[in-house]
Amino acid sequence: MAAKTMRISLLCGIAATCALIVPAQSSASLISTKTVCKKGNALAQLRVVSRVVQSDDPPSMTVITRFFNNRTHKTCKQFDVYGLSGSQSAPGVQGPIGPAGAQGPIGPAGATGPAGATGPAGDTGPKGDTGPKGDTGPKGDTGPKGDTGPKGDTGPKGDTGPKGDTGPKGDTGPKGETGPNGDTGPKGDTGPDGVTGPQGVTGPQGVTGPKGDTGPQGITGPTGATGPTTVATAQVVLGNGASGNNTDSAMCPAGYLATGGGGFAGGSSALHRSNPTQGSNGSPNGWLAQGSGNNGVTAYAICVLATS
C-alpha cells in the first residue's frame, strides 16, 4: 500500500475541535476507528490532530488525533480511516453501429419431436338392413350311448380351518387336603450388636474441697518509662474545586497528616468516590473526592499536626 502525507486543510478552534476540508471532487466516508492509550502527561489535555496520512490503493486517508483522557489519566491516539471516492464524469456519445457479420453455416438437423396426441374417435356408422331368414334344416339321427368313464383320482387334502374360539372357564375344583408339617430349619446367624443407648444422667456435683493457704506476695516490678505527651493541632483544608472531570483533591500542609475528609457534589451530581491520598512514605497526606455528572465537586481534608 502506497502512503504519503496529504496536504489538507484543518480548521481548529480554541477547544481543539478540527474539521477536515475534503477536495470538491471527492467524498469521504468513515471506514473504521481505533483508539490506543498509554500513561501520559496530564498537561496534554487539548484534542490535537497530529497529522493526516493518505493512501492511493485503495483511495483513503487516516486522521490521527492525540488527546488526554481525564478519567483514565492516559494520553490516547485515535485513528479514523476515511474512504475517498472521486466524482464520476458524464457518459460519452454512443459510437455508430458496426456492419453486419457474415452468415454462419447451417446448423445440424434437430431431434425428432414427440408423437402428437391421438385424435378423437369417429362417429358410429348407421346400422345395416336385416338379411332374409334361412330355411330350417332336417333333424339328425340320435347317436349311441357312450361308455361310463373311469373313477377320478382322490383330490388333495384341504387346508386346516381357522382356530376356534376359546371355550368358557371351567368351574373351580375342590380344595385339596392339608399336607404334613415340614422339618424344622437350621438356627439362623447371630444378629449384629444393637445401637448404643443414650448417655446416662450426670451425677450430682461433689462437695467443694477446703480452701488452700494464701501464697506469699510476689516481688514488686520496676517502674515503667513515662509515655510521651502529645499535643494535637487540627485544621480543615478545602480543595480548589473541579468541574468537567469531577475529581478534586485537598492536600494537607507539610508535617500534617489527614485523619478524615470528604467532598461536596454540586447540582444533581452524586459523590461516588471519597478516599485518603498517600505520600511517598505511605502516610495519609490529603483527601480525594469524585462526583458523577458535570456539576463539579470540592474535596476537603481534616489535617492534624502531632508533636511529642
Tab-separated table of C-alpha atoms in Angstrom:
chain	number	residue	atom	x	y	z
A	1	MET	CA	0.000	0.000	0.000
A	2	ALA	CA	1.472	3.354	-1.017
A	3	ALA	CA	1.098	6.043	1.643
A	4	LYS	CA	2.105	9.719	1.709
A	5	THR	CA	1.397	12.778	3.824
A	6	MET	CA	-1.635	14.582	2.437
A	7	ARG	CA	-1.803	18.353	2.204
A	8	ILE	CA	-5.241	19.047	3.628
A	9	SER	CA	-6.752	21.998	5.446
A	10	LEU	CA	-7.561	21.686	9.179
A	11	LEU	CA	-9.919	24.155	10.869
A	12	CYS	CA	-9.250	24.168	14.652
A	13	GLY	CA	-10.947	26.306	17.326
A	14	ILE	CA	-9.983	27.090	20.899
A	15	ALA	CA	-11.422	23.762	22.149
A	16	ALA	CA	-9.124	21.941	19.677
A	17	THR	CA	-12.035	20.586	17.613
A	18	CYS	CA	-10.850	20.192	13.979
A	19	ALA	CA	-12.804	19.764	10.734
A	20	LEU	CA	-11.416	18.194	7.535
A	21	ILE	CA	-11.688	20.135	4.246
A	22	VAL	CA	-12.049	17.453	1.515
A	23	PRO	CA	-11.446	18.455	-2.192
A	24	ALA	CA	-14.652	19.403	-4.032
A	25	GLN	CA	-14.474	16.418	-6.446
A	26	SER	CA	-14.039	13.842	-3.633
A	27	SER	CA	-16.219	12.486	-0.863
A	28	ALA	CA	-15.103	10.814	2.380
A	29	SER	CA	-16.863	8.135	4.459
A	30	LEU	CA	-15.676	6.719	7.817
A	31	ILE	CA	-14.491	3.085	7.478
A	32	SER	CA	-13.027	2.290	10.914
A	33	THR	CA	-11.977	3.861	14.246
A	34	LYS	CA	-9.290	2.625	16.651
A	35	THR	CA	-8.053	4.201	19.935
A	36	VAL	CA	-4.730	3.369	21.656
A	37	CYS	CA	-3.991	4.774	25.147
A	38	LYS	CA	-0.921	4.784	27.403
A	39	LYS	CA	0.190	6.600	30.559
A	40	GLY	CA	0.979	10.194	29.540
A	41	ASN	CA	1.427	13.802	30.581
A	42	ALA	CA	-1.577	15.434	32.280
A	43	LEU	CA	-0.742	18.783	30.541
A	44	ALA	CA	-1.735	17.402	27.129
A	45	GLN	CA	-5.467	17.954	27.721
A	46	LEU	CA	-6.388	19.537	24.345
A	47	ARG	CA	-7.633	17.453	21.427
A	48	VAL	CA	-4.964	17.906	18.639
A	49	VAL	CA	-4.850	16.486	15.099
A	50	SER	CA	-1.213	15.485	14.691
A	51	ARG	CA	-1.202	14.517	11.002
A	52	VAL	CA	-3.259	13.171	8.096
A	53	VAL	CA	-1.948	10.218	6.015
A	54	GLN	CA	-3.350	9.495	2.522
A	55	SER	CA	-3.270	6.112	0.761
A	56	ASP	CA	-3.673	5.645	-3.021
A	57	ASP	CA	-4.535	1.915	-3.077
A	58	PRO	CA	-7.331	1.858	-2.088
A	59	PRO	CA	-8.066	5.635	-2.003
A	60	SER	CA	-8.285	6.509	1.715
A	61	MET	CA	-6.924	8.834	4.371
A	62	THR	CA	-6.171	8.301	8.082
A	63	VAL	CA	-6.668	11.139	10.614
A	64	ILE	CA	-4.518	10.641	13.759
A	65	THR	CA	-5.903	12.558	16.780
A	66	ARG	CA	-3.973	12.862	20.076
A	67	PHE	CA	-5.795	13.773	23.320
A	68	PHE	CA	-5.617	13.307	27.134
A	69	ASN	CA	-8.250	11.124	28.883
A	70	ASN	CA	-9.062	12.818	32.220
A	71	ARG	CA	-10.879	9.773	33.551
A	72	THR	CA	-8.059	7.236	32.996
A	73	HIS	CA	-5.240	9.855	33.154
A	74	LYS	CA	-3.744	8.465	29.939
A	75	THR	CA	-2.648	10.033	26.645
A	76	CYS	CA	-4.575	8.480	23.737
A	77	LYS	CA	-4.300	8.392	19.945
A	78	GLN	CA	-7.426	7.895	17.815
A	79	PHE	CA	-7.000	6.564	14.249
A	80	ASP	CA	-10.005	7.413	11.978
A	81	VAL	CA	-9.809	5.810	8.492
A	82	TYR	CA	-11.936	7.504	5.745
A	83	GLY	CA	-12.553	6.045	2.262
A	84	LEU	CA	-12.246	8.531	-0.648
A	85	SER	CA	-14.171	8.348	-3.918
A	86	GLY	CA	-13.878	10.821	-6.800
A	87	SER	CA	-16.829	12.224	-8.788
A	88	GLN	CA	-17.837	10.332	-11.978
A	89	SER	CA	-17.808	12.105	-15.385
A	90	ALA	CA	-20.833	12.183	-17.713
A	91	PRO	CA	-21.069	9.230	-20.224
A	92	GLY	CA	-19.675	9.803	-23.778
A	93	VAL	CA	-21.645	9.823	-27.095
A	94	GLN	CA	-22.532	6.344	-28.378
A	95	GLY	CA	-20.499	5.274	-31.434
A	96	PRO	CA	-22.040	4.172	-34.813
A	97	ILE	CA	-23.416	0.658	-35.283
A	98	GLY	CA	-20.898	-1.671	-36.947
A	99	PRO	CA	-21.629	-3.632	-40.216
A	100	ALA	CA	-23.498	-6.953	-40.054
A	101	GLY	CA	-21.273	-10.050	-39.876
A	102	ALA	CA	-21.245	-12.893	-42.432
A	103	GLN	CA	-23.968	-15.555	-42.175
A	104	GLY	CA	-22.903	-18.604	-40.204
A	105	PRO	CA	-23.087	-22.215	-41.518
A	106	ILE	CA	-26.353	-24.175	-41.373
A	107	GLY	CA	-26.717	-25.987	-38.097
A	108	PRO	CA	-27.401	-29.767	-37.825
A	109	ALA	CA	-30.958	-31.094	-38.043
A	110	GLY	CA	-32.848	-31.026	-34.789
A	111	ALA	CA	-34.053	-34.149	-32.995
A	112	THR	CA	-37.422	-35.659	-33.961
A	113	GLY	CA	-40.180	-34.173	-31.863
A	114	PRO	CA	-42.552	-36.310	-29.753
A	115	ALA	CA	-45.593	-38.044	-31.351
A	116	GLY	CA	-48.723	-35.960	-31.438
A	117	ALA	CA	-51.755	-36.779	-29.311
A	118	THR	CA	-54.325	-39.379	-30.636
A	119	GLY	CA	-57.259	-37.699	-32.312
A	120	PRO	CA	-60.881	-38.252	-31.150
A	121	ALA	CA	-62.806	-41.425	-32.215
A	122	GLY	CA	-65.037	-41.101	-35.286
A	123	ASP	CA	-68.836	-41.277	-35.155
A	124	THR	CA	-70.568	-44.745	-35.276
A	125	GLY	CA	-71.901	-45.593	-38.787
A	126	PRO	CA	-75.587	-46.421	-39.437
A	127	LYS	CA	-76.955	-49.972	-38.763
A	128	GLY	CA	-77.253	-52.240	-41.857
A	129	ASP	CA	-80.523	-53.857	-43.010
A	130	THR	CA	-81.557	-57.336	-41.582
A	131	GLY	CA	-80.993	-60.162	-44.079
A	132	PRO	CA	-83.737	-62.769	-45.007
A	133	LYS	CA	-84.319	-65.850	-42.696
A	134	GLY	CA	-82.764	-69.080	-43.984
A	135	ASP	CA	-84.617	-72.437	-44.396
A	136	THR	CA	-84.820	-74.949	-41.448
A	137	GLY	CA	-82.541	-77.990	-41.991
A	138	PRO	CA	-83.678	-81.703	-41.438
A	139	LYS	CA	-83.437	-83.331	-37.904
A	140	GLY	CA	-80.379	-85.626	-37.452
A	141	ASP	CA	-80.394	-89.266	-36.089
A	142	THR	CA	-79.862	-89.976	-32.338
A	143	GLY	CA	-76.351	-91.296	-31.664
A	144	PRO	CA	-75.480	-94.377	-29.445
A	145	LYS	CA	-74.933	-94.030	-25.597
A	146	GLY	CA	-71.298	-93.668	-24.656
A	147	ASP	CA	-69.348	-95.923	-22.210
A	148	THR	CA	-69.061	-94.969	-18.498
A	149	GLY	CA	-65.715	-93.315	-17.826
A	150	PRO	CA	-63.219	-94.487	-15.086
A	151	LYS	CA	-63.384	-93.168	-11.459
A	152	GLY	CA	-61.372	-89.998	-10.952
A	153	ASP	CA	-58.389	-89.713	-8.575
A	154	THR	CA	-58.919	-88.588	-4.923
A	155	GLY	CA	-58.365	-84.841	-4.567
A	156	PRO	CA	-55.700	-83.325	-2.253
A	157	LYS	CA	-56.338	-82.705	1.494
A	158	GLY	CA	-57.942	-79.364	2.172
A	159	ASP	CA	-56.308	-76.620	4.235
A	160	THR	CA	-56.683	-76.625	8.061
A	161	GLY	CA	-59.554	-74.477	9.151
A	162	PRO	CA	-59.124	-71.480	11.488
A	163	LYS	CA	-58.726	-71.986	15.272
A	164	GLY	CA	-61.988	-71.995	17.116
A	165	ASP	CA	-62.878	-69.541	19.891
A	166	THR	CA	-61.668	-70.269	23.475
A	167	GLY	CA	-64.292	-72.059	25.489
A	168	PRO	CA	-65.656	-70.708	28.795
A	169	LYS	CA	-63.589	-71.077	32.018
A	170	GLY	CA	-64.285	-74.284	33.912
A	171	ASP	CA	-65.565	-74.406	37.488
A	172	THR	CA	-63.059	-74.239	40.396
A	173	GLY	CA	-62.148	-77.685	41.673
A	174	PRO	CA	-62.490	-78.716	45.375
A	175	LYS	CA	-59.789	-77.674	47.911
A	176	GLY	CA	-57.034	-80.239	48.367
A	177	GLU	CA	-56.099	-81.800	51.718
A	178	THR	CA	-53.575	-80.053	54.030
A	179	GLY	CA	-50.060	-81.520	53.663
A	180	PRO	CA	-47.874	-82.663	56.643
A	181	ASN	CA	-45.700	-80.111	58.579
A	182	GLY	CA	-42.189	-79.545	57.156
A	183	ASP	CA	-38.963	-80.290	59.053
A	184	THR	CA	-37.542	-77.576	61.415
A	185	GLY	CA	-34.978	-75.364	59.626
A	186	PRO	CA	-31.422	-74.710	60.908
A	187	LYS	CA	-30.731	-71.956	63.516
A	188	GLY	CA	-30.141	-68.537	61.977
A	189	ASP	CA	-26.909	-66.494	62.316
A	190	THR	CA	-26.442	-64.151	65.316
A	191	GLY	CA	-27.672	-60.614	64.523
A	192	PRO	CA	-25.428	-57.506	64.735
A	193	ASP	CA	-24.903	-55.614	68.005
A	194	GLY	CA	-27.662	-53.184	68.902
A	195	VAL	CA	-27.297	-49.380	68.854
A	196	THR	CA	-25.536	-47.901	71.890
A	197	GLY	CA	-28.056	-46.487	74.316
A	198	PRO	CA	-28.177	-42.805	75.346
A	199	GLN	CA	-25.684	-41.439	77.879
A	200	GLY	CA	-26.805	-41.650	81.469
A	201	VAL	CA	-27.737	-38.629	83.552
A	202	THR	CA	-24.755	-36.707	85.005
A	203	GLY	CA	-24.326	-37.383	88.670
A	204	PRO	CA	-24.531	-34.623	91.315
A	205	GLN	CA	-21.525	-32.337	91.880
A	206	GLY	CA	-19.146	-33.404	94.590
A	207	VAL	CA	-18.547	-31.490	97.790
A	208	THR	CA	-16.215	-28.459	97.468
A	209	GLY	CA	-12.821	-29.100	98.984
A	210	PRO	CA	-11.269	-26.872	101.693
A	211	LYS	CA	-9.656	-23.536	100.676
A	212	GLY	CA	-5.879	-23.673	100.269
A	213	ASP	CA	-3.419	-21.478	102.134
A	214	THR	CA	-2.661	-17.990	100.813
A	215	GLY	CA	0.650	-17.880	98.910
A	216	PRO	CA	3.425	-15.343	99.624
A	217	GLN	CA	3.302	-11.875	97.994
A	218	GLY	CA	5.281	-11.523	94.759
A	219	ILE	CA	8.212	-9.139	94.225
A	220	THR	CA	7.246	-5.595	93.059
A	221	GLY	CA	8.234	-4.972	89.412
A	222	PRO	CA	10.258	-1.944	88.171
A	223	THR	CA	8.508	1.340	87.365
A	224	GLY	CA	7.729	1.749	83.630
A	225	ALA	CA	9.019	4.618	81.453
A	226	THR	CA	6.949	7.811	81.256
A	227	GLY	CA	4.920	7.961	77.993
A	228	PRO	CA	5.161	10.904	75.554
A	229	THR	CA	2.911	13.935	75.961
A	230	THR	CA	1.034	14.671	72.677
A	231	VAL	CA	-0.497	17.984	71.685
A	232	ALA	CA	-2.699	17.806	68.553
A	233	THR	CA	-3.382	20.774	66.264
A	234	ALA	CA	-6.117	20.221	63.649
A	235	GLN	CA	-7.316	22.230	60.656
A	236	VAL	CA	-9.703	21.684	57.724
A	237	VAL	CA	-8.235	22.150	54.232
A	238	LEU	CA	-10.511	22.672	51.169
A	239	GLY	CA	-9.545	21.702	47.627
A	240	ASN	CA	-9.673	24.104	44.665
A	241	GLY	CA	-12.869	22.518	43.327
A	242	ALA	CA	-13.200	20.725	39.974
A	243	SER	CA	-15.664	20.742	37.082
A	244	GLY	CA	-15.763	18.707	33.917
A	245	ASN	CA	-13.656	15.752	35.140
A	246	ASN	CA	-15.343	15.987	38.620
A	247	THR	CA	-12.216	14.907	40.581
A	248	ASP	CA	-10.726	17.202	43.279
A	249	SER	CA	-8.023	16.765	45.975
A	250	ALA	CA	-7.416	18.612	49.261
A	251	MET	CA	-3.770	18.267	50.373
A	252	CYS	CA	-2.553	18.758	54.000
A	253	PRO	CA	0.330	21.183	54.729
A	254	ALA	CA	3.830	19.752	55.221
A	255	GLY	CA	4.137	17.899	58.546
A	256	TYR	CA	0.353	17.308	58.823
A	257	LEU	CA	-1.492	14.006	58.483
A	258	ALA	CA	-5.033	13.503	57.109
A	259	THR	CA	-7.299	11.888	59.708
A	260	GLY	CA	-10.543	12.284	57.729
A	261	GLY	CA	-12.175	14.073	54.805
A	262	GLY	CA	-14.883	14.022	52.164
A	263	GLY	CA	-16.359	16.106	49.340
A	264	PHE	CA	-19.303	18.249	48.228
A	265	ALA	CA	-21.007	17.434	44.866
A	266	GLY	CA	-22.770	20.311	43.101
A	267	GLY	CA	-26.224	20.361	41.455
A	268	SER	CA	-27.667	16.934	40.689
A	269	SER	CA	-24.254	15.238	40.887
A	270	ALA	CA	-23.658	12.480	43.438
A	271	LEU	CA	-20.442	11.785	45.381
A	272	HIS	CA	-19.419	8.234	44.418
A	273	ARG	CA	-15.730	8.215	45.493
A	274	SER	CA	-14.091	9.540	48.707
A	275	ASN	CA	-10.733	8.259	49.981
A	276	PRO	CA	-7.412	9.475	51.502
A	277	THR	CA	-4.298	10.043	49.396
A	278	GLN	CA	-0.886	8.689	50.438
A	279	GLY	CA	2.533	10.325	50.458
A	280	SER	CA	5.813	8.684	49.473
A	281	ASN	CA	6.188	7.229	52.994
A	282	GLY	CA	2.696	5.696	52.915
A	283	SER	CA	1.164	8.179	55.411
A	284	PRO	CA	-2.180	9.847	54.544
A	285	ASN	CA	-1.370	13.380	53.318
A	286	GLY	CA	-4.710	14.530	51.861
A	287	TRP	CA	-8.189	13.567	50.620
A	288	LEU	CA	-9.624	12.818	47.122
A	289	ALA	CA	-13.302	13.205	46.119
A	290	GLN	CA	-15.001	12.370	42.802
A	291	GLY	CA	-18.589	13.020	41.736
A	292	SER	CA	-20.874	11.942	38.886
A	293	GLY	CA	-22.365	14.232	36.240
A	294	ASN	CA	-20.865	17.543	35.152
A	295	ASN	CA	-21.774	19.880	38.057
A	296	GLY	CA	-18.376	19.851	39.802
A	297	VAL	CA	-17.087	18.587	43.156
A	298	THR	CA	-14.978	20.077	46.023
A	299	ALA	CA	-12.832	17.899	48.338
A	300	TYR	CA	-11.904	18.683	51.988
A	301	ALA	CA	-9.393	17.077	54.383
A	302	ILE	CA	-9.089	17.151	58.199
A	303	CYS	CA	-5.338	17.595	58.875
A	304	VAL	CA	-3.617	17.108	62.281
A	305	LEU	CA	-0.060	18.087	63.356
A	306	ALA	CA	1.296	15.765	66.094
A	307	THR	CA	4.302	16.695	68.242
A	308	SER	CA	5.820	14.855	71.177
